[in-house]
Coordinates of C-alpha atoms and ligand atoms in Angstrom, one line a residue:
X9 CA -9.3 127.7 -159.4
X10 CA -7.5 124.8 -161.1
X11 CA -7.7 121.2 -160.0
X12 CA -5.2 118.5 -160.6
X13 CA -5.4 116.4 -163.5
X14 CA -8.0 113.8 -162.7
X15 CA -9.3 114.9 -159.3
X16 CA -12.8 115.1 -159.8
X17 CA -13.2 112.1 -161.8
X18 CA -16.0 111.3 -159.4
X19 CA -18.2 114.1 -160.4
X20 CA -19.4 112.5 -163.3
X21 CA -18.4 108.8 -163.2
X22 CA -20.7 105.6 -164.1
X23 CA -19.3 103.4 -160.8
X24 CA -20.1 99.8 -160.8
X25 CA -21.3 98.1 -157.4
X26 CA -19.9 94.6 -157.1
X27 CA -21.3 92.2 -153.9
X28 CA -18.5 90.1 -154.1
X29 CA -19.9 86.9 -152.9
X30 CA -22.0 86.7 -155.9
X31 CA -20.2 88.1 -158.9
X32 CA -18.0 85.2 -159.6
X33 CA -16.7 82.0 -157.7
X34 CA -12.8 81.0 -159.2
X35 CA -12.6 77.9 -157.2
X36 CA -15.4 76.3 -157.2
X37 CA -17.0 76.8 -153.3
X38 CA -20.3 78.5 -154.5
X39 CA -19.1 81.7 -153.1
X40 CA -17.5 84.6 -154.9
X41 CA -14.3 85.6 -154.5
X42 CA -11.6 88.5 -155.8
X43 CA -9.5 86.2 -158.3
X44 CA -13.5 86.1 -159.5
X45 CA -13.4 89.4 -160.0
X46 CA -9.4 89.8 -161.9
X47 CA -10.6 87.2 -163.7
X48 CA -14.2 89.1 -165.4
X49 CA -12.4 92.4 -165.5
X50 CA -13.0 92.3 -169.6
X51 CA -16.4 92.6 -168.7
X52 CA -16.3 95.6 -167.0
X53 CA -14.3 97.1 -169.6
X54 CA -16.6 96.0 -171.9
X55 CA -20.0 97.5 -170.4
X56 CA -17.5 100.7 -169.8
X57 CA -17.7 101.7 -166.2
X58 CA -15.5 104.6 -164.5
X59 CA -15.5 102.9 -161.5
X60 CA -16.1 99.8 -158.8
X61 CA -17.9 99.7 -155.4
X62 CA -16.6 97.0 -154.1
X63 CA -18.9 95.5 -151.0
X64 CA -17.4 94.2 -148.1
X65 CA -14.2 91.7 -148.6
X66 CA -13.0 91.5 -145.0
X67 CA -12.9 88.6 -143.0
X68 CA -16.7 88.4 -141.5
X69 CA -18.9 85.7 -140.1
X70 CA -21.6 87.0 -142.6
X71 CA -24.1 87.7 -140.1
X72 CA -25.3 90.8 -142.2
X73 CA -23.3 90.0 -145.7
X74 CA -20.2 91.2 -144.5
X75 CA -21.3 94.7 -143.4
X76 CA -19.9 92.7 -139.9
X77 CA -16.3 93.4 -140.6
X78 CA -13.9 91.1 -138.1
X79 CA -10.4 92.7 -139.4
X80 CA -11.2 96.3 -141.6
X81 CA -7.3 95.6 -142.7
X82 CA -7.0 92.0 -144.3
X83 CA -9.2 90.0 -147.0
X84 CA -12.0 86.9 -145.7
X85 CA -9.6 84.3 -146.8
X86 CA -12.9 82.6 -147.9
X87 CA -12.8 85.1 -150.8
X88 CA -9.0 85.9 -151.4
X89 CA -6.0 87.1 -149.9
X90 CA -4.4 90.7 -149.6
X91 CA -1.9 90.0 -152.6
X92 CA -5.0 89.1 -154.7
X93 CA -6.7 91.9 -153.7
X94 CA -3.9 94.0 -155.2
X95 CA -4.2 91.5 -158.6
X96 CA -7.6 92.6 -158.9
X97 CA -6.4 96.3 -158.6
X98 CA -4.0 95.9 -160.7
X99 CA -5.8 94.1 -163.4
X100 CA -8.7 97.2 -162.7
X101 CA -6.1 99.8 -162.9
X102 CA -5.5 98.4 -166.5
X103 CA -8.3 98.5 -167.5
X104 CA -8.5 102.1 -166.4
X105 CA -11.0 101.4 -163.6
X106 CA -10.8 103.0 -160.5
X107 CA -11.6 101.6 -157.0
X108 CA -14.0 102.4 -154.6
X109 CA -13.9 100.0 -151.0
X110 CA -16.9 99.6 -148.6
X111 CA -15.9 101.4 -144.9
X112 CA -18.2 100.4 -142.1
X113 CA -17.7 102.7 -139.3
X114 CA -20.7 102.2 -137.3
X115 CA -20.3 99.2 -135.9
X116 CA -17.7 95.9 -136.0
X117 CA -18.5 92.6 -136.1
X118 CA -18.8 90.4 -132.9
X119 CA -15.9 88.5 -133.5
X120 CA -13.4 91.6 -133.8
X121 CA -10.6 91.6 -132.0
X122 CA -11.8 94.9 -129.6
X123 CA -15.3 93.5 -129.1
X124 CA -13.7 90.4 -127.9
X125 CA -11.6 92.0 -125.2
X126 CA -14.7 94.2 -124.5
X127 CA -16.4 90.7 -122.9
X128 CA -13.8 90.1 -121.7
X129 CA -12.8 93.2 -119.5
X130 CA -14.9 94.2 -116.8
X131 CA -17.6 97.1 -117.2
X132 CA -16.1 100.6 -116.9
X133 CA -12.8 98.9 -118.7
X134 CA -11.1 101.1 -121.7
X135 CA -11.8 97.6 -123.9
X136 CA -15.5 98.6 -123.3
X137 CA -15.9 101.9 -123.7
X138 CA -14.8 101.3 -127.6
X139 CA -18.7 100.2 -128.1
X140 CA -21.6 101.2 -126.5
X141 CA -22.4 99.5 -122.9
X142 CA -24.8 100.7 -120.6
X143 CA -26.2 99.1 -117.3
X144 CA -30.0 97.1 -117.8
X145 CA -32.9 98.5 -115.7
X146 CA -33.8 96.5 -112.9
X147 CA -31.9 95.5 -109.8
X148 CA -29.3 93.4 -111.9
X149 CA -29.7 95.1 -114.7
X150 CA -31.9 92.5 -116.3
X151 CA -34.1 94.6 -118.5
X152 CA -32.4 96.5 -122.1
X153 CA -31.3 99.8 -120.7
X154 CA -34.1 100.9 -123.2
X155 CA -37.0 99.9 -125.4
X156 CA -35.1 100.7 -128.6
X157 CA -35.9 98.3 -132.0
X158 CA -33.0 97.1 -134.5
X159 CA -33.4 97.7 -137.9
X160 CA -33.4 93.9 -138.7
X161 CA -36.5 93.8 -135.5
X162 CA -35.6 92.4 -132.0
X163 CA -34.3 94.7 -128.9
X164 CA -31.7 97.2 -129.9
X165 CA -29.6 95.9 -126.8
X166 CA -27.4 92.7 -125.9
X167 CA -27.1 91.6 -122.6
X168 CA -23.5 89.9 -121.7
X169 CA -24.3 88.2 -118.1
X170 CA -23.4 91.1 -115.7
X171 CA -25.7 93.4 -115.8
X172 CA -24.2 95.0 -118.8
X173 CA -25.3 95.4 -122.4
X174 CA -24.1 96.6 -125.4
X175 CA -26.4 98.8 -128.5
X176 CA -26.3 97.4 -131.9
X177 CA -28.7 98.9 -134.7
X178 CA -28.5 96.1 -136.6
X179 CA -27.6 92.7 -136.1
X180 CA -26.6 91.2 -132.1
X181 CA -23.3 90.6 -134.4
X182 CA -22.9 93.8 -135.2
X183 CA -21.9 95.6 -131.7
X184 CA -21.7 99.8 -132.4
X185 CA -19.1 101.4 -131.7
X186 CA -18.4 104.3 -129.7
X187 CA -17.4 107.5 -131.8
X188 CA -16.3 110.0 -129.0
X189 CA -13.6 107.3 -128.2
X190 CA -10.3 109.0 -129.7
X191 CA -8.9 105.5 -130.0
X192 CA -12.0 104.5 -132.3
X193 CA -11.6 107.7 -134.5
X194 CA -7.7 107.3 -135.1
X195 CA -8.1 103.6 -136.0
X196 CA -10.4 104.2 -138.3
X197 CA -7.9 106.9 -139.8
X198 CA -5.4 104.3 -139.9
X199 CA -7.6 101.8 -142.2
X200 CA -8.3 104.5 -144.3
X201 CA -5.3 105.2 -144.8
X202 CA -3.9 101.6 -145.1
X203 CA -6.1 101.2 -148.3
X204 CA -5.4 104.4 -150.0
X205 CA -1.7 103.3 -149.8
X206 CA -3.0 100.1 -151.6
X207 CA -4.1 102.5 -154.5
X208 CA -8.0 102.4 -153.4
X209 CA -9.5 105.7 -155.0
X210 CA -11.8 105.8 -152.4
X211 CA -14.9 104.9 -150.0
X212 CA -18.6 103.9 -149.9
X213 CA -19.5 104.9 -145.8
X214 CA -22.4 102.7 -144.7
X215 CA -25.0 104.1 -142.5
X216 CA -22.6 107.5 -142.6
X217 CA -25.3 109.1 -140.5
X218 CA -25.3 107.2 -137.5
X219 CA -21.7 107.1 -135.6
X220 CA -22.2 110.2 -133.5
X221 CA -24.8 109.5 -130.8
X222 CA -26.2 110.9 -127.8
X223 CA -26.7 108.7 -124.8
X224 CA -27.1 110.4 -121.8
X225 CA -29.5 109.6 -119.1
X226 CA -32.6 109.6 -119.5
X227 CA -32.4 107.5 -122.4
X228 CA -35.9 108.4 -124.5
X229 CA -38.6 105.8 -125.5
X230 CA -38.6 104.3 -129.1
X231 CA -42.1 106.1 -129.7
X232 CA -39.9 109.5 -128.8
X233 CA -37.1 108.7 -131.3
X234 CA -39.5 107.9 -134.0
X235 CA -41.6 111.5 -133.6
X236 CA -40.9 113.1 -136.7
X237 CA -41.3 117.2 -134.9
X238 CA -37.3 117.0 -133.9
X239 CA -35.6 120.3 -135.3
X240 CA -32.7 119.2 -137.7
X241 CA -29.5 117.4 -136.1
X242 CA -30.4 116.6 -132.7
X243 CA -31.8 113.3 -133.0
X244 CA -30.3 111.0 -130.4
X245 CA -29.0 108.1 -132.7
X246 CA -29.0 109.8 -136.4
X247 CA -27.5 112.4 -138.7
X248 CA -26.3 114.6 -135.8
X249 CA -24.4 117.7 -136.7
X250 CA -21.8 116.6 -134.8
X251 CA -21.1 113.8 -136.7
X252 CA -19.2 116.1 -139.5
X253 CA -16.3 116.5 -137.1
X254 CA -15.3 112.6 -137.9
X255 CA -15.4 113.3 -141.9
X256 CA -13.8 116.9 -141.6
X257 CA -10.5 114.3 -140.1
X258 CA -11.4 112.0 -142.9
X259 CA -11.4 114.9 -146.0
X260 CA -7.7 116.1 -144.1
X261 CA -6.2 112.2 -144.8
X262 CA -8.3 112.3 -148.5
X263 CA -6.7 115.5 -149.2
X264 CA -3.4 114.5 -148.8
X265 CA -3.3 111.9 -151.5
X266 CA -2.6 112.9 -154.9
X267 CA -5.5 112.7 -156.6
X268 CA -7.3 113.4 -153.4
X269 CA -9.5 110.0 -152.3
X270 CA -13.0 110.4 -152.5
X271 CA -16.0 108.8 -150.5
X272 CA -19.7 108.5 -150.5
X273 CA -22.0 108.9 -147.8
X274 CA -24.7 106.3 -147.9
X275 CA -27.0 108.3 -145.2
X276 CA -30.7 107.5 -145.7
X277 CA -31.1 111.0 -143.9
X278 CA -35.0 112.2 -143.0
X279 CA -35.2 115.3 -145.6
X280 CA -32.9 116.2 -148.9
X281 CA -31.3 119.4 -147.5
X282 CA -29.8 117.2 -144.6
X283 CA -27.5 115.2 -147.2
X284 CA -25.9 117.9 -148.6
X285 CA -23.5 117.9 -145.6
X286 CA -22.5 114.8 -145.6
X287 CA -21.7 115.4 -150.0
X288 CA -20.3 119.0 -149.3
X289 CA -16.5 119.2 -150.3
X290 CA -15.4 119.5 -146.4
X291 CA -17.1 116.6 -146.1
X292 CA -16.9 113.1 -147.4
X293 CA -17.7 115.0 -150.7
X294 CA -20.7 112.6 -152.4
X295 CA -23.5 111.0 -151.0
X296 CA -26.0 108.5 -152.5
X297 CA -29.5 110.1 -153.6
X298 CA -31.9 107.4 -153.5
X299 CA -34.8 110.0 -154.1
X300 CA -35.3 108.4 -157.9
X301 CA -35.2 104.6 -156.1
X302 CA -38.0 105.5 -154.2
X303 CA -39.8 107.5 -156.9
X304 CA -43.0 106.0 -158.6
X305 CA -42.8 106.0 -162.9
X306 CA -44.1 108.7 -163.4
X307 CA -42.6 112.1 -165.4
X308 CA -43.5 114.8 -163.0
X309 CA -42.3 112.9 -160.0
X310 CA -38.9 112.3 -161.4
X311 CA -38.8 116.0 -163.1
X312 CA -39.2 117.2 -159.7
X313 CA -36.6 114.8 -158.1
X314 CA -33.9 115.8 -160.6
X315 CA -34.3 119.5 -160.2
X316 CA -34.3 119.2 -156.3
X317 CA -31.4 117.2 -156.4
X318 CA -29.5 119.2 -159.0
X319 CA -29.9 122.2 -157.0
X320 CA -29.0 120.7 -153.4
X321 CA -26.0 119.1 -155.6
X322 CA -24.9 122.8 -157.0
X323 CA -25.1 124.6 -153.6
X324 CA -23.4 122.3 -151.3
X325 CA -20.7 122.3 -154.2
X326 CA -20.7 119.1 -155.4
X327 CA -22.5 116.4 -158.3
X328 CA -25.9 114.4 -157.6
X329 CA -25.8 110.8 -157.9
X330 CA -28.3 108.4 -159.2
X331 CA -28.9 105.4 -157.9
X332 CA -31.9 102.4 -158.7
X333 CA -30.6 99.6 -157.3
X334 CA -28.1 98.1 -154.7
X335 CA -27.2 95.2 -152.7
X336 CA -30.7 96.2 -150.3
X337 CA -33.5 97.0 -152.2
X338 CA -35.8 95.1 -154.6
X339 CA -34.0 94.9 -158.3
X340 CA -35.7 97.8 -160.2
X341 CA -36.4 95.5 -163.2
X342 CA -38.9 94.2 -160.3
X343 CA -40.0 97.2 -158.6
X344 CA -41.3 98.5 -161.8
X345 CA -42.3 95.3 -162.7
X346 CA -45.4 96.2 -159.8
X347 CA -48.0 98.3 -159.3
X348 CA -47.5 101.3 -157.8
X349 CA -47.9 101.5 -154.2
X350 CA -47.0 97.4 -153.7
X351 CA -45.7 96.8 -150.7
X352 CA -42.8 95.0 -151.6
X353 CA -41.8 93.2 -148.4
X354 CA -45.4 91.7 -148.3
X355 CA -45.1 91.2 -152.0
X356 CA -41.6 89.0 -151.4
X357 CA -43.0 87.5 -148.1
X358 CA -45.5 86.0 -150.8
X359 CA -43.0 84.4 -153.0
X360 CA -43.6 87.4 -155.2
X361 CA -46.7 86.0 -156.8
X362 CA -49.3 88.5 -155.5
X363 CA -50.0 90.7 -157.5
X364 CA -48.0 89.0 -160.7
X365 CA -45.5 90.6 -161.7
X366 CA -45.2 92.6 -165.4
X367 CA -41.7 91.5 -166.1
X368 CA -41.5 92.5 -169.8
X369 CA -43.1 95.9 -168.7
X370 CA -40.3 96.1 -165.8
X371 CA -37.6 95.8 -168.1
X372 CA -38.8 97.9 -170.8
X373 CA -38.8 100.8 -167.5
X374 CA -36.0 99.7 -166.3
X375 CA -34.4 100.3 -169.3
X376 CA -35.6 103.8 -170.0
X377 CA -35.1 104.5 -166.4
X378 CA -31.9 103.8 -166.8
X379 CA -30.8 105.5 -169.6
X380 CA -32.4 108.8 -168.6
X381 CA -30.3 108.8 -165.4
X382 CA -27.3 107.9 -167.5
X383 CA -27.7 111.5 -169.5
X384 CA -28.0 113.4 -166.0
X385 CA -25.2 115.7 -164.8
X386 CA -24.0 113.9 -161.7
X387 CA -22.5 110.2 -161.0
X388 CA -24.6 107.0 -161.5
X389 CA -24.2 104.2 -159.7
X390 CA -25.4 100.4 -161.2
X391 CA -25.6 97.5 -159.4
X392 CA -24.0 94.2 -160.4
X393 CA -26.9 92.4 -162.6
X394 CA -29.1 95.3 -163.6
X395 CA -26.7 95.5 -166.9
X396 CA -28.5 92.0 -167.2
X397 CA -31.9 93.1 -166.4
X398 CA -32.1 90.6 -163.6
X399 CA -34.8 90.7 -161.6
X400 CA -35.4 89.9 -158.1
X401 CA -35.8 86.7 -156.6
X402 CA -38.8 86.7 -155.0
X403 CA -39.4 82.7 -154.3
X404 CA -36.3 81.9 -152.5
X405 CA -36.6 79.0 -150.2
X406 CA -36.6 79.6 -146.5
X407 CA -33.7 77.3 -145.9
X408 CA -31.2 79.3 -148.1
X409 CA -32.1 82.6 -147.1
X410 CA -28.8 84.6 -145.4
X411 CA -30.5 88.1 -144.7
X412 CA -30.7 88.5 -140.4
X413 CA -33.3 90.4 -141.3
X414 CA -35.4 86.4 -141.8
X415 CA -34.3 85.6 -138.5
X416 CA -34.5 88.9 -136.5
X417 CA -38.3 88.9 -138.2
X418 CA -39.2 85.3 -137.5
X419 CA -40.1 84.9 -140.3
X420 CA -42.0 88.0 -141.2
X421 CA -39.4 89.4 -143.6
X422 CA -37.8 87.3 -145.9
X423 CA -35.2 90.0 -146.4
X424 CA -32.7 91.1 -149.1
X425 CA -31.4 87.7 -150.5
X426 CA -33.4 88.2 -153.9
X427 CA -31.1 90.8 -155.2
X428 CA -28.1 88.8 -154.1
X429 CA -28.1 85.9 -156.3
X430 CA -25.4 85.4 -158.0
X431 CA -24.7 86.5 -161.5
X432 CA -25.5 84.4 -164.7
X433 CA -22.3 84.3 -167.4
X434 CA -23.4 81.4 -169.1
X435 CA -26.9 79.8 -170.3
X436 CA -25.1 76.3 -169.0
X437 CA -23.5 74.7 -166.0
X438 CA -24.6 74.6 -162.0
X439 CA -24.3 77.5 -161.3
X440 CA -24.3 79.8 -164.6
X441 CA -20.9 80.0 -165.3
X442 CA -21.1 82.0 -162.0
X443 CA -18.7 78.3 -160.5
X444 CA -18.0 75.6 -161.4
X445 CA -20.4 74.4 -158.5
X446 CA -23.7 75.4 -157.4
X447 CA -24.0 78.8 -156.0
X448 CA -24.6 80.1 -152.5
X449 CA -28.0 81.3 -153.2
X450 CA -29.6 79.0 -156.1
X451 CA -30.2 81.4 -159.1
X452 CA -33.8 80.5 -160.7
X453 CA -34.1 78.7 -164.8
X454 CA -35.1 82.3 -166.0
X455 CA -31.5 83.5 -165.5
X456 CA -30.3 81.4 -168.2
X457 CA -32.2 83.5 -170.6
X458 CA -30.2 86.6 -169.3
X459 CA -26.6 85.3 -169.0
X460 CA -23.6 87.5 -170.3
X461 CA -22.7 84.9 -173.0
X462 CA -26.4 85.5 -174.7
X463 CA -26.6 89.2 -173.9
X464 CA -23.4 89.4 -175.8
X465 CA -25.0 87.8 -179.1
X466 CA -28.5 90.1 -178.9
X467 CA -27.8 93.5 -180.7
X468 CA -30.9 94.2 -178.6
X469 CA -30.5 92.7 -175.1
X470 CA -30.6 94.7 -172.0
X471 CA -26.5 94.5 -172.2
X472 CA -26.0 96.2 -175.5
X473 CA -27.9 98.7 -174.8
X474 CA -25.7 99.4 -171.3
X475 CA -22.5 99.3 -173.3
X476 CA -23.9 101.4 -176.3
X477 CA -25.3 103.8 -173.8
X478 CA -21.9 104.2 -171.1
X479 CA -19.8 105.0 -174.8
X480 CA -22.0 107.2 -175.6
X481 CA -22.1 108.4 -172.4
X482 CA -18.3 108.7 -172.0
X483 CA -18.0 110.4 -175.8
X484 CA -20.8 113.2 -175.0
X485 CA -20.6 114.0 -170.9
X486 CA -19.5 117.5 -171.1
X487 CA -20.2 119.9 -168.0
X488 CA -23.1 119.7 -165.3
X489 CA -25.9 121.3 -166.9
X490 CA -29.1 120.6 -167.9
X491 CA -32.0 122.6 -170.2
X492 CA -35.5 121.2 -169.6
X493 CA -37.5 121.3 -172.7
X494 CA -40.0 123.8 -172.1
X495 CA -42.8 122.2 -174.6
X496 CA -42.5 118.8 -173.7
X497 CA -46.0 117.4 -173.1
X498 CA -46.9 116.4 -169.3
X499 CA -45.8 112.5 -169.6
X500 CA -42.4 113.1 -171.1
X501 CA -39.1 114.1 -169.4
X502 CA -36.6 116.1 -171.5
X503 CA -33.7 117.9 -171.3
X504 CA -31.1 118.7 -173.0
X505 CA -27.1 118.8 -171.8
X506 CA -24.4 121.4 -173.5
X507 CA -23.3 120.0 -177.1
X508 CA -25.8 118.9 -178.2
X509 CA -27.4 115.9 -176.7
X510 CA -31.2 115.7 -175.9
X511 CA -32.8 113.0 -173.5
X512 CA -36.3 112.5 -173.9
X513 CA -38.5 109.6 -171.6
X514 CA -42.1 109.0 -172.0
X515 CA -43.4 107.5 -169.5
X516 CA -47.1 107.3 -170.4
X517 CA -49.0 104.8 -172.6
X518 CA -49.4 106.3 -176.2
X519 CA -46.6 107.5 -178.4
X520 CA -45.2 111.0 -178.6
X521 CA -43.6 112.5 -181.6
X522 CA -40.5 111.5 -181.5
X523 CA -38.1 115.5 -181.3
X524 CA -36.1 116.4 -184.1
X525 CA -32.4 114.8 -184.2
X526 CA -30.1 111.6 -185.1
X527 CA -30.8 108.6 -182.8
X528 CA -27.8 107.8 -180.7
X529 CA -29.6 105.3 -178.3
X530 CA -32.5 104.4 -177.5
X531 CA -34.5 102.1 -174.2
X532 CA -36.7 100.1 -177.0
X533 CA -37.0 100.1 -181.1
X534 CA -38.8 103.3 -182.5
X535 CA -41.3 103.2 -184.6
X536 CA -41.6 105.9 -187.5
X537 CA -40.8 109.2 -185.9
X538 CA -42.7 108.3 -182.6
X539 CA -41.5 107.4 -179.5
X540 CA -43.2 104.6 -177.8
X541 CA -44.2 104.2 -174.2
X542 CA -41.9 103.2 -171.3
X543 CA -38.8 104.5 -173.7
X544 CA -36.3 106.6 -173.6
X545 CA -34.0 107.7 -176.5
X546 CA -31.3 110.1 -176.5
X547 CA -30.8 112.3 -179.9
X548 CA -28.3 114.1 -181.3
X549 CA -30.0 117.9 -181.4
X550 CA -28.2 121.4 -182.5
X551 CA -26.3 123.3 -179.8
Ligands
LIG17 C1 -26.0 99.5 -144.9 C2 -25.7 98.4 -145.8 C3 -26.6 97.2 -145.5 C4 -26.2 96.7 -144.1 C5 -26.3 97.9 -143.1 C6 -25.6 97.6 -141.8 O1 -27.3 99.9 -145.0 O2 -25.9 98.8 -147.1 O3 -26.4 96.1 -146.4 O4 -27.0 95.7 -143.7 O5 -25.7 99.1 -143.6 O6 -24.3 97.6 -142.0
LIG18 CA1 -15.0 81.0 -154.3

């Protein structure tokens, strides 16, 4: 079977997350913006990425960082306008970088034009039944209709003053929407298809495994939707099966462009073998693995990860992805910075001080984690910073923190700010070279250190090694295969892909001979035919 020219450049592409509001500020405001962007495409060309993931631009009140999307067709003119948004693909484009644009189907923001005639209208209205409204319990419907949490903590359920309230999983500002409302499905069609005809290549889905729901009467307790003895597909809230009808309607517009558009499923789903689904090529066609995010360092964990998800990858006919970091988890340069087992939200709700963090040991893991998911068959996605070998913020004041997770917790979660500070470009200025002003969240003195302008200079900063290892990457990717080394000893990962390129990570303490070949790259400097701890090097090896 033949493919177009250039329609499964996914399969195997190094994609590039960007949070917008705090890659790079043009004007000054402290919060970035998309001429921010046009204008450090040269970086991006530079460190060699396939691909973008751009977070959510639209106009939003930031009650959740965007993901509360007022208008999913126009640009927050806080961070640019439509016809910039087409500079910074066309300056992309140029650069050969393709686009990928954050959908959030699960639920709008508050202000959005539909939820406003929803409060508007009367209960029972066609304006309400796009979101979710049920009557309270009580005789004026003064109690939730249910006990159900939100994943940023407080009642699951809104009350709007007649007896009426409306589900939201996350933030109150973040209202779901109904799914088995035609009218909700075909607009959704509509935005997809207003940004593939802006030359978008395709799709990041947030919380892809939640629109479908099941709401009838009796609703069940919390405690009942958290028991974990539900057969597959039937939970009331998450990855239904039913919830592949939407993408099947999505894959028919995807398919009809030329290349096809492509998507990614982030679906934080109970078990592996659920995600395949949602990554099968009826389907959105890739989803995020975040099985390696969550593994500890340690060589038999991630062997095991890798073949599990090469596997699932293979038989649901499509690539893995690889993923360490993103806009809502702890910066891996941190996470590995910690012992195993920390519990990082109690570490962060402590300024990040107990226990102390390793932070030369985190990097030098970070670093080897990195490159051994770069030699994997599959698609890995990086997250704006870890090219820097930032690490996360743990000490954030309270008064600056943006995350509703803070204020949904009171105070018991300090949320996912730390990850969010804007990027360093130079060692001087208020902000970094980020603005010209001070940033939106303050970045701390250590990021100086770790600016662009002195990565650039350092043969052997966390950088170079980024760009030496996505050329490399981009000169020896050939198909999806991997050979394990069978004799490799219990602490080391290795494998080897077709023509010739060996990967080899030890994750242990004490060196290991270092396998016969030419060094291409390597995590940290060898030292005479070993291979030091916390390294990985990639080698150029006979066929
Ligand atoms: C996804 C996003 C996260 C957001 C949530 C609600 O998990 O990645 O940032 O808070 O969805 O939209
Ligand atoms: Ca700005």
């Amino acid at each position: 079977m033949s493919e177009p020219l250039g329609a499964t450049w996914w399969r195997q592409a190094v994609v590039y997350q960007i949070y917008p509001r705090s890659f790079a500020d043009s004007n000054g405001d402290g919060i970035g913006d998309l001429p921010g962007i046009t204008s450090h495409v040269q970086h991006l060309r530079d460190l060699g990425v396939d691909a973008v993931w751009l977070s959510p631009f639209y106009p939003s009140a930031l009650a959740d960082g965007g993901y509360d999307v007022d208008d999913y067709r126009d640009v927050d003119p806080k961070i640019g306008t439509l016809a910039q948004f087409d500079e910074m693909v066309a300056a992309l484009k140029a650069a050969g970088i393709r686009l990928i644009v954050d959908i959030v189907p699960n639920h709008t923001s508050d202000r959005h034009e539909w939820f406003r005639a929803a409060l508007a209208a009367a209960p029972g209205s066609p304006e309400r039944d796009r979101y979710i409204f049920r009557r309270g319990e009580g005789p004026d419907g003064e109690r939730p209709p249910s006990d159900w949490t939100a994943a940023f903590g407080g009642s699951a359920w809104e009350p709007v003053g007649d007896g009426q309230w409306y589900l939201h999983m996350f933030a109150p500002e973040q209202p779901d929407l109904n799914w088995e409302n035609p009218e909700v499905r075909q607009d959704f069609l509509t935005t997809l298809q207003f940004w593939a005809d802006r030359d978008v290549d395709g799709f990041r889905v947030d919380v892809a495994n939640a629109l479908a729901k099941d709401l009838t009467l009796p609703l069940p307790s919390q405690a009942e939707l958290d028991a974990d003895d539900l057969p597959d597909g039937v939970h009331r809230l998450r990855d239904r099966d039913e919830v592949h009808e939407i993408y099947k309607d999505w894959r028919e517009l995807f398919d009809r462009y030329d290349p096809p558009r492509t998507a990614v499923a982030e679906a934080w789903v109970p078990s592996a073998h659920r995600r395949a689904r949602y990554a099968s090529p009826e389907g959105l066609g890739q989803a995020f693995n975040f099985d390696l995010l969550l593994a500890d360092w340690d060589a038999i964990e991630f062997r095991k990860v890798i073949e599990e998800n090469l596997t699932l990858a293979r038989s649901a006919g499509t690539s893995s992805t690889w993923v360490f970091s993103n806009h809502d988890v702890v910066r891996h340069a941190t996470r590995y910075a910690l012992p195993a087992g920390t519990d990082l939200k109690k570490w962060i709700r402590g300024d990040g001080t107990n226990p102390p963090a390793d932070v030369e040991r985190g990097l030098r893991r970070a670093r080897a984690a990195t490159l051994l998911a770069l030699a994997l068959p599959g698609s890995t996605y990086l997250y704006q910073g870890e090219e820097l070998g930032l690490p996360e913020v743990a000490d954030l004041p309270p008064e600056v923190l943006q995350d509703p997770t803070w204020i949904r917790s009171e105070g018991k979660e300090k949320g996912r700010d730390g990850c969010r500070v804007p990027l360093p470009w130079t060692s001087t200025g208020p902000s970094l070279g980020f603005g010209s002003g001070p940033a939106h969240l303050p970045q701390p003195p250590s990021f100086a250190e770790l600016s662009v302008e002195r990565q650039q200079a350092d043969e052997t900063s966390t950088l170079a090694l980024y760009r030496r290892a996505l050329a490399e990457r981009r000169r020896l990717q050939t198909s999806e295969t991997l050979e394990w080394a069978t004799d490799a000893p219990d602490d080391v990962v290795q494998f080897s892909r077709p023509g010739g390129w060996t990967s080899v990570t030890n994750f242990g303490e004490a060196p290991v001979p270092l396998p016969a070949g030419d060094i291409l790259v390597s995590s940290a400097p060898l030292a005479d035919g070993t291979l030091p701890g916390d390294t990985t090097v990639w080698l150029r090896t006979a066929d």
